[in-house]
Short mmCIF file of C-alpha atoms and ligand atoms in Angstrom, two decimals:
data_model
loop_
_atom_site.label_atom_id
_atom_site.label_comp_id
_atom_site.label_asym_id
_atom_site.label_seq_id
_atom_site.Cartn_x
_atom_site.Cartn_y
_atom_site.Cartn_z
CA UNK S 1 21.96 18.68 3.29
CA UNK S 2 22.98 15.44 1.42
CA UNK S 3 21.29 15.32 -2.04
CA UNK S 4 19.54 11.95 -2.46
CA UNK S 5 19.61 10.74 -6.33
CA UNK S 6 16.62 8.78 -7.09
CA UNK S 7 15.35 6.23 -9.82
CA UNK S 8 11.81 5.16 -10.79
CA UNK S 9 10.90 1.92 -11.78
CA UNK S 10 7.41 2.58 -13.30
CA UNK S 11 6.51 5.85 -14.60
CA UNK S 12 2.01 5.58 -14.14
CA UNK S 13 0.07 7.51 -12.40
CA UNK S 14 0.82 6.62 -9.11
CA UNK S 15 4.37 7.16 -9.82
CA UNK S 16 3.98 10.43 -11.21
CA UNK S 17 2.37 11.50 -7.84
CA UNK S 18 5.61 10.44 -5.92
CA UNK S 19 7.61 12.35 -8.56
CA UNK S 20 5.97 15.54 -8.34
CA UNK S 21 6.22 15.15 -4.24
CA UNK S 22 9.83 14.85 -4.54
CA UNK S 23 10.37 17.74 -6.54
CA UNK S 24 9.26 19.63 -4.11
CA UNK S 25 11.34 18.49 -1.40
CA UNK S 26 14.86 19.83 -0.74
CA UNK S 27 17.86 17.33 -0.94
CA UNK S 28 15.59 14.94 -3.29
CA UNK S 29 16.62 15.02 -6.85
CA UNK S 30 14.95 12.33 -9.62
CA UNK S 31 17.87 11.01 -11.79
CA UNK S 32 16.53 8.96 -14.04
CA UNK S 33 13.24 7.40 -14.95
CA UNK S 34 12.27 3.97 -16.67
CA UNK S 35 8.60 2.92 -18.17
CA UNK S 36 8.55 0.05 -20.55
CA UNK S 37 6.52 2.73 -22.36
CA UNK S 38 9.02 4.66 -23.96
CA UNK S 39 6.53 7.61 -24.16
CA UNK S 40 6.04 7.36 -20.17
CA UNK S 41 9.81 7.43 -19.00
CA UNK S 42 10.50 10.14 -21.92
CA UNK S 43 7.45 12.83 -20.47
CA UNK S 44 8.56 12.05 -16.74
CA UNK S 45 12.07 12.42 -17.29
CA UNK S 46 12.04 15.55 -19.26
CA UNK S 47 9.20 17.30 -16.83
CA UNK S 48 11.64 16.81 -14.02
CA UNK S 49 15.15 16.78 -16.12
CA UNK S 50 16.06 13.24 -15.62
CA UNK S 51 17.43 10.99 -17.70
CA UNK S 52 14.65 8.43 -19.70
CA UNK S 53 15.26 4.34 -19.73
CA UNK S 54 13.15 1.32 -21.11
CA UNK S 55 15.14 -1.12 -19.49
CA UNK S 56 15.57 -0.67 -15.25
CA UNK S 57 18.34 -2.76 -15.71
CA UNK S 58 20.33 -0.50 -17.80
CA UNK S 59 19.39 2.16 -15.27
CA UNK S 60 20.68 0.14 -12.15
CA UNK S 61 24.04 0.34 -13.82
CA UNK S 62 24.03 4.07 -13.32
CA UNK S 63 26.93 4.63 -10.18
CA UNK S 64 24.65 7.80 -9.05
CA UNK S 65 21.75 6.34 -7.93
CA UNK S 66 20.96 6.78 -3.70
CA UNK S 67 17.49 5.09 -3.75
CA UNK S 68 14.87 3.56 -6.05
CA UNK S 69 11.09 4.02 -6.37
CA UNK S 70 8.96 1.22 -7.25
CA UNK S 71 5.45 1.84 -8.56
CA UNK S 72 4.42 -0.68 -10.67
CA UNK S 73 1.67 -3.43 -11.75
CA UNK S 74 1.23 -5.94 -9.11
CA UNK S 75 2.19 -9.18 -11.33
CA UNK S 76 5.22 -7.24 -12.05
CA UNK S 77 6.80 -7.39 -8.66
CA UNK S 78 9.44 -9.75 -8.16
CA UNK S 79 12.53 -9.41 -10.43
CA UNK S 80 12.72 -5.66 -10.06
CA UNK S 81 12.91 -5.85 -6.44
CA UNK S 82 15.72 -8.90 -6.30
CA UNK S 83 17.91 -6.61 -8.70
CA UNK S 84 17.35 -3.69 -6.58
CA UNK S 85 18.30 -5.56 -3.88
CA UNK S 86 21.59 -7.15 -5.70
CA UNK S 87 22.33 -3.66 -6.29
CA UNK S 88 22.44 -2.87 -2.95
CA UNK S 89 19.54 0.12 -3.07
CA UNK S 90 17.30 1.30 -0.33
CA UNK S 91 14.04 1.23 -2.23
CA UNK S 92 10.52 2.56 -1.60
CA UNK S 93 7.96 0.01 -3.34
CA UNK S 94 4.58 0.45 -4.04
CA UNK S 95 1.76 -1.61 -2.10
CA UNK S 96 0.56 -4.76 -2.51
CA UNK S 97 4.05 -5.97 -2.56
CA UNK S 98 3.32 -8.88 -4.74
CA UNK S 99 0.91 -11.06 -6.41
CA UNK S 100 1.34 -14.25 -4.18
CA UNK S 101 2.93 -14.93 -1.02
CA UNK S 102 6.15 -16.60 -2.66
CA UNK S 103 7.53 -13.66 -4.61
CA UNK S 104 6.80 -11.39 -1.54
CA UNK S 105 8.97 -14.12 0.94
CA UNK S 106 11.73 -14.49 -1.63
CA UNK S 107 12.11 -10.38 -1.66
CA UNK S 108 11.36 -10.65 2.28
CA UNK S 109 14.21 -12.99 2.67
CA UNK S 110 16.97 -11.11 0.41
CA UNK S 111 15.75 -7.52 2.11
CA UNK S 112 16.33 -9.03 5.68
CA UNK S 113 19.69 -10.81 4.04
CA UNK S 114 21.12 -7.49 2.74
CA UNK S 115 19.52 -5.19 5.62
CA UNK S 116 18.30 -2.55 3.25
CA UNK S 117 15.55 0.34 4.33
CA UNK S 118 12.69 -0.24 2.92
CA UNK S 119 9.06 1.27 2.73
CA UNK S 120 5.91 0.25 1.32
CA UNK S 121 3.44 2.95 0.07
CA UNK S 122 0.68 2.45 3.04
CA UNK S 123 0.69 6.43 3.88
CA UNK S 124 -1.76 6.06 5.96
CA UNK S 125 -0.01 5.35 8.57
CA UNK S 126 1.91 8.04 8.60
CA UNK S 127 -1.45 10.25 8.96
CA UNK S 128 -2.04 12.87 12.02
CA UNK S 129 -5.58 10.95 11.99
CA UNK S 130 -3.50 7.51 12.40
CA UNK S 131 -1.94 9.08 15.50
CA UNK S 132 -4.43 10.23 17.29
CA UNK S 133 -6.42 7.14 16.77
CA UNK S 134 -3.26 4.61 17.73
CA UNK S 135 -3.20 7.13 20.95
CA UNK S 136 -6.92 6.77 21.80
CA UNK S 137 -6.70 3.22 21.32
CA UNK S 138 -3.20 2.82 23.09
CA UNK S 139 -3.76 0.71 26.38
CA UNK S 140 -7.82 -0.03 25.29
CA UNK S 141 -9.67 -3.51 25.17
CA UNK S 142 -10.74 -3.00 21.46
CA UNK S 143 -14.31 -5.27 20.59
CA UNK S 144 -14.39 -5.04 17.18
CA UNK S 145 -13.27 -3.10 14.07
CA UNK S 146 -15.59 -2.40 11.10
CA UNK S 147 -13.46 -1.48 7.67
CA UNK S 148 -14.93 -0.31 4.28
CA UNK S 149 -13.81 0.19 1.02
CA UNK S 150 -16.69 0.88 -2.03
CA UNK S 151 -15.81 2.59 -4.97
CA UNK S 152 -15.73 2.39 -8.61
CA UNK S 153 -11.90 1.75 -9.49
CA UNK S 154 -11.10 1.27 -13.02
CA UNK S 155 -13.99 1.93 -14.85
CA UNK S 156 -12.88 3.98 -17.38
CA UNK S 157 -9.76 1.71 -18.03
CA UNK S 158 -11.73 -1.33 -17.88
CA UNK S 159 -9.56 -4.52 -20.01
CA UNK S 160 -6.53 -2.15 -17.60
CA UNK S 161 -4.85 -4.78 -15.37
CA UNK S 162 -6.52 -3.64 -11.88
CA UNK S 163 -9.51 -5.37 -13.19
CA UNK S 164 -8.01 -8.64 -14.20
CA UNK S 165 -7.95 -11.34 -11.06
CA UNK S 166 -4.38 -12.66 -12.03
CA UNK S 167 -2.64 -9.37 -12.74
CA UNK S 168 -3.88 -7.07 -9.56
CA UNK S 169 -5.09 -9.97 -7.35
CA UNK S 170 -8.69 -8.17 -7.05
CA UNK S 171 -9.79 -5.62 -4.92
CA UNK S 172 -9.08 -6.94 -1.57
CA UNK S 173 -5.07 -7.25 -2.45
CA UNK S 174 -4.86 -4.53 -4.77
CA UNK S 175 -6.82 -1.74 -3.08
CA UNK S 176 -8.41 -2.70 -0.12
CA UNK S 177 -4.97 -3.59 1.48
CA UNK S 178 -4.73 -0.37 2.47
CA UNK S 179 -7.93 -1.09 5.01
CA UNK S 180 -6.83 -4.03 6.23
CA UNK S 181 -3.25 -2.34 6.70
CA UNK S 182 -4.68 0.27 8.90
CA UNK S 183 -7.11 -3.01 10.51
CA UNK S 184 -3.66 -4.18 11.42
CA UNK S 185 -2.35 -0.93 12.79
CA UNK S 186 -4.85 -0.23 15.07
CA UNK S 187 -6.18 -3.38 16.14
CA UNK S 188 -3.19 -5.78 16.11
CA UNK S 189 -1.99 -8.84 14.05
CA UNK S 190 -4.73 -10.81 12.74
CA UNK S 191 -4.80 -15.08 12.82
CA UNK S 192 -7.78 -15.72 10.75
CA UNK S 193 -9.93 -15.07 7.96
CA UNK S 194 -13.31 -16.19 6.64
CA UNK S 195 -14.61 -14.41 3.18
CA UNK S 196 -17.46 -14.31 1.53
CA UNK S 197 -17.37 -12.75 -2.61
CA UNK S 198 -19.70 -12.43 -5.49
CA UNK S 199 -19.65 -10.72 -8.48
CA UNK S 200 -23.17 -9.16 -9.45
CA UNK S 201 -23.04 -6.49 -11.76
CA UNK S 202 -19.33 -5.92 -12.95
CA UNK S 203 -20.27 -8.88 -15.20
CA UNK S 204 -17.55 -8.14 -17.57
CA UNK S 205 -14.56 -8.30 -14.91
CA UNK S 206 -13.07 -11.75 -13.54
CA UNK S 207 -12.83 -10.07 -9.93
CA UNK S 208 -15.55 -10.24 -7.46
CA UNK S 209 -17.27 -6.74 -7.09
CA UNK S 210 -18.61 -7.06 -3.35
CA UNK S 211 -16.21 -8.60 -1.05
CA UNK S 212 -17.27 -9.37 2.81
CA UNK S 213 -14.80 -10.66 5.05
CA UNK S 214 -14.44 -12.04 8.95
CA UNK S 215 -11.41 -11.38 10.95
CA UNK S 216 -9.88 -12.92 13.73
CA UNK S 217 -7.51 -10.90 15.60
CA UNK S 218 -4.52 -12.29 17.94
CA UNK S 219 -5.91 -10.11 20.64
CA UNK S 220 -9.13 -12.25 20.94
CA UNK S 221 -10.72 -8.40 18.88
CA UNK S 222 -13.13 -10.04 15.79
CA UNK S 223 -13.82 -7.46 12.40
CA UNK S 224 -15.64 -7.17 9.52
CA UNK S 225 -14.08 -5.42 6.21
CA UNK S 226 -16.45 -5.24 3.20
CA UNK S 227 -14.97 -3.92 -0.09
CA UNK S 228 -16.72 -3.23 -3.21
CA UNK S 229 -15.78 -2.30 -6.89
CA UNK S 230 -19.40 -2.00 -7.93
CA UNK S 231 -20.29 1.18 -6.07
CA UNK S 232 -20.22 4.03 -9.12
CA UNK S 233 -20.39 6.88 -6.52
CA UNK S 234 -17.29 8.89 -4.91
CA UNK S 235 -14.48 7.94 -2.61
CA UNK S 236 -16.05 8.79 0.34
CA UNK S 237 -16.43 5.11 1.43
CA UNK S 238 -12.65 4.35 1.24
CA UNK S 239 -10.95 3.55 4.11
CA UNK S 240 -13.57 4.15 6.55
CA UNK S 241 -13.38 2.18 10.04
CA UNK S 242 -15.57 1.75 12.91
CA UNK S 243 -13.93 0.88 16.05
CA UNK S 244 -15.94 -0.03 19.57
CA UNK S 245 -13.38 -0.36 22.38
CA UNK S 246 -13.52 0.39 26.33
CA UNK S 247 -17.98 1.18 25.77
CA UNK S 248 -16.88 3.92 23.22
CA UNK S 249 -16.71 4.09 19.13
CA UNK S 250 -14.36 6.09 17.02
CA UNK S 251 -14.89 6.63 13.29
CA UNK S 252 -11.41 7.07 11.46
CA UNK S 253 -10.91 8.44 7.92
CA UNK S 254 -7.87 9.42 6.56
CA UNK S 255 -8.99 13.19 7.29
CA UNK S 256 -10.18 12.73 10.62
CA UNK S 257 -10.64 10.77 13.33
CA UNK S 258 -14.21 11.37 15.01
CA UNK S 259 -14.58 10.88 18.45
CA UNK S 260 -17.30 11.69 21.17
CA UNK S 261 -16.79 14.59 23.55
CA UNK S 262 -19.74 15.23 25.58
CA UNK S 263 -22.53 13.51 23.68
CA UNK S 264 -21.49 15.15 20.87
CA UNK S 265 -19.21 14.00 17.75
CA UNK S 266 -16.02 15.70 17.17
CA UNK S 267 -13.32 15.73 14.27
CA UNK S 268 -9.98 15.74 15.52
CA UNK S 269 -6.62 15.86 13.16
CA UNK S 270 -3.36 17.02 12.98
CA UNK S 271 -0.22 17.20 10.69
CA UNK S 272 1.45 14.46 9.52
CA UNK S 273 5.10 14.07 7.82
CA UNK S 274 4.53 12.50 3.98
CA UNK S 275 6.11 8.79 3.41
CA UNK S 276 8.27 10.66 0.93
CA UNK S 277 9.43 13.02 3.45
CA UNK S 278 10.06 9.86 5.69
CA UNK S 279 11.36 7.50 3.22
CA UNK S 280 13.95 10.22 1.75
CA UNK S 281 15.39 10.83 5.26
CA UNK S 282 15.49 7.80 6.55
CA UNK S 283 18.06 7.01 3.33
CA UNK S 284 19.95 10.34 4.43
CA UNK S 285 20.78 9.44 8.02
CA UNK S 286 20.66 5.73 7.69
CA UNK S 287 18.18 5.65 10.45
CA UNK S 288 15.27 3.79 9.48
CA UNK S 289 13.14 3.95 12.75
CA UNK S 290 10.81 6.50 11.41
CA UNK S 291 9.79 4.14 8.83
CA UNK S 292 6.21 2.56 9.67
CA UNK S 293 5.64 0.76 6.54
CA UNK S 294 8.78 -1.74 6.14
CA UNK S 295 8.88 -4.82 3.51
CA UNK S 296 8.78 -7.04 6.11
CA UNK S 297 5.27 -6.09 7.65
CA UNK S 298 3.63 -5.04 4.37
CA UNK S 299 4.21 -8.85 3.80
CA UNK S 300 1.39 -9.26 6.74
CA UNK S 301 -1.05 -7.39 5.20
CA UNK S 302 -0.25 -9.13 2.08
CA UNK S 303 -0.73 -12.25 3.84
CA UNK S 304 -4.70 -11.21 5.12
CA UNK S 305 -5.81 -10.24 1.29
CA UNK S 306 -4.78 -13.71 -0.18
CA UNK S 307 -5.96 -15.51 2.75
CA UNK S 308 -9.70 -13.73 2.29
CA UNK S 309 -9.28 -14.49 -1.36
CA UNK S 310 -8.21 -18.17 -0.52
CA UNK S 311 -11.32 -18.45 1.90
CA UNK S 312 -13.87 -17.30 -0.69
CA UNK S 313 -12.34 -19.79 -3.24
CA UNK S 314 -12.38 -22.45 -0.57
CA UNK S 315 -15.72 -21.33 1.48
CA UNK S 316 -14.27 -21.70 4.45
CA UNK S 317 -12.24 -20.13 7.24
CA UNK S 318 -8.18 -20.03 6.72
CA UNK S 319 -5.75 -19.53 8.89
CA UNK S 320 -3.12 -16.66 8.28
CA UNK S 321 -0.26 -19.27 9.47
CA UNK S 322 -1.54 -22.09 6.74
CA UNK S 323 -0.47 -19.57 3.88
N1 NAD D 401 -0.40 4.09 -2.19
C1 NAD D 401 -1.45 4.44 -2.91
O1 NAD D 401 -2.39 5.08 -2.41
C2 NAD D 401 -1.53 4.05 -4.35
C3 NAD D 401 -2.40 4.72 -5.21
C4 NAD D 401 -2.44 4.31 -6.55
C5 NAD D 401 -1.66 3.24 -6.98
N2 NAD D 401 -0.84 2.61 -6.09
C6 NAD D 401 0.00 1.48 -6.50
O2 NAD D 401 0.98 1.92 -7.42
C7 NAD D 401 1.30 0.87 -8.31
C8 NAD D 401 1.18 1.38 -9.73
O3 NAD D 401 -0.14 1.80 -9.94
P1 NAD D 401 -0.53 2.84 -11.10
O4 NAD D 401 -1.95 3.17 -10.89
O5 NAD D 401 0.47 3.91 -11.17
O6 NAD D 401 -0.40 1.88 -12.36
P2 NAD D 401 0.00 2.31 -13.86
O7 NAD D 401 -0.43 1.17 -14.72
O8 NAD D 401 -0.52 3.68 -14.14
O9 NAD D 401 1.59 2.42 -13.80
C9 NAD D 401 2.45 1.30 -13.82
C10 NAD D 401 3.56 1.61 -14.81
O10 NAD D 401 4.54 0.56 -14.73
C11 NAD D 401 5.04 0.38 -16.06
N3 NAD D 401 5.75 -0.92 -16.12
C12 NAD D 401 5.24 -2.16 -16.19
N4 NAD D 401 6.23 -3.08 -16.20
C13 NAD D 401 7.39 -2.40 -16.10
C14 NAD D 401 8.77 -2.79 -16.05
N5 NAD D 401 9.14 -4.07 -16.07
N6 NAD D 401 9.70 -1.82 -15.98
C15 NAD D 401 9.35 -0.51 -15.95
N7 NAD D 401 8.06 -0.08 -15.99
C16 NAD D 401 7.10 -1.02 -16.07
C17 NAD D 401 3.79 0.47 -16.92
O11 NAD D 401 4.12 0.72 -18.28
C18 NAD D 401 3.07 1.64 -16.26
O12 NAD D 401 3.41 2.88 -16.83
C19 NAD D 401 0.36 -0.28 -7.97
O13 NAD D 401 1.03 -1.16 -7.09
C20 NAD D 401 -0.76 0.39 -7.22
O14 NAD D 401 -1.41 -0.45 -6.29
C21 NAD D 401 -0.76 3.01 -4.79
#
């Protein structure tokens, strides 16, 4: 099996995650590992004996690397990417793609140019759950889809950049995208939004800490996604959707998809390849049709965040193609 060398860009938590997924996986090898934080890219490097950089630059000159990892602030999106792209790298890049909508069609535009596999970090798609509900729903007249996403993100790093509106883009782009991703997957494209936010007891933030948003899909399907930061409780509110289609309802999760048998409710899963599996692969053989989660439709989910955000600024109802 072909040994795929691999760089990070970013060495955080979410990073770290990817990297100890990897090392697990035969065929995958980390190279080389760069954090702004010398400290970072110095523990990461030597856990999985890779070599340590401050500067990605100086990395990308390396002649070894296969494939690059991604995983890094949102407002810091942009650059990397182009020089990634210059250098002629499949990459894997970390959801949201970008801040605002003109970094992520600049990198849209040179990805499509140089015709590079890509994949954005929205796993759940690659779920057994996912499946089963995309085959439930395959074929169905879907009425409405109901997403949620309450937790309490960030409060012990609070002045941390998730919490500030102009470095993460707030909880609908920085979190909640992976809702509205999954809104996407199973219910279509959308073409409008109308939003409602407030901030009520995260006082201290700039972000709005209850988000409530309207969704127009292309199929003639409406939705509802609320999102909150100001729920102190666990994660058992993430990435929960109700969808009514055909007279029935199907609760998905990431763990299971619920569905009624016989009056009764029943949890249904099954197993699911990891986007690291897929993503390492699919730079092995070249073949990038296992790949759910290109650059080019994370931009679409992108798209639905700003536009909510854009609609609660504006009070009123935008349209995805306006953006
Ligand atoms: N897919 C998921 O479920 C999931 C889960 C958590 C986080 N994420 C995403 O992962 C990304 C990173 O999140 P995190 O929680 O790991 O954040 P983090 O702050 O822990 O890590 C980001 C790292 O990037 C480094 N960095 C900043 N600028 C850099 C540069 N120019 N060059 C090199 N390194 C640089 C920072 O020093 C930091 O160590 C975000 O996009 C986040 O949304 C995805």
């Amino acid at each position: 099996m072909k040994e795929i060398k691999i760089g990070f860009i970013g060495s955080g938590g979410n990073a770290n995650g990817h990297m100890n997924r990897l090392s697990e996986m035969e065929g995958a090898n980390i190279v080389s590992i760069c954090d702004i934080v010398a400290e970072k890219a110095q523990n990461a490097a030597e856990k999985h004996n890779a070599d340590p950089y401050t500067e990605y630059r100086e990395m990308l000159e390396r002649d070894d690397l296969d494939a690059i990892y991604l995983s890094l602030p949102v407002f810091v999106h942009g650059q990397p990417e182009l020089d990634v792209i210059e250098r002629g790298l499949p990459f894997f890049v970390e959801k949201p793609v970008a801040i605002n909508i003109d970094i992520a069609r600049e990198v849209e535009a040179a990805v499509t140019k140089a015709d590079l596999i890509t994949c954005v970090g929205y796993q759940l798609r690659y779920l057994g759950s996912t499946r089963i509900a995309e085959s439930i729903l395959k074929d169905s007249t879907i009425n409405m889809v109901i997403g949620k996403y309450w937790c309490g993100s960030g409060r012990g790093n609070p002045d941390g950049w998730l919490r500030q509106m102009n470095k993460s883009g707030g909880q609908l782009v920085e979190q909640a995208t992976h809702t509205i991703d999954m809104m996407r997957n199973l219910a279509g494209e959308v073409d409008s939004v109308y939003a409602m936010q407030a901030n009520r007891t995260l006082n201290e933030i700039d972000c709005p800490d209850s988000n409530s948003v309207s969704l127009q899909f292309s199929s003639g399907a409406i939705g509802s996604l609320t999102a909150a930061w100001a729920y102190a409780g666990g994660w058992e509110n993430t990435n929960v959707l109700d969808i009514l289609y055909d007279g029935e309802l199907i609760n998905w999760s990431p763990g299971r998809v619920s569905v009624q048998e016989d009056g009764n409710w029943v949890d249904k899963n099954e197993p699911g390849p990891t986007i690291d599996d897929v993503f390492v692969n699919a730079v092995r053989s070249g073949d990038k049709s296992e790949i759910l989660s290109p650059y080019t439709d994370a931009v679409k989910s992108l798209e639905i965040s700003l536009a909510a955000n854009l609609s609660a600024e504006q009070n009123k109802p935008i349209d995805i193609s306006s953006l």
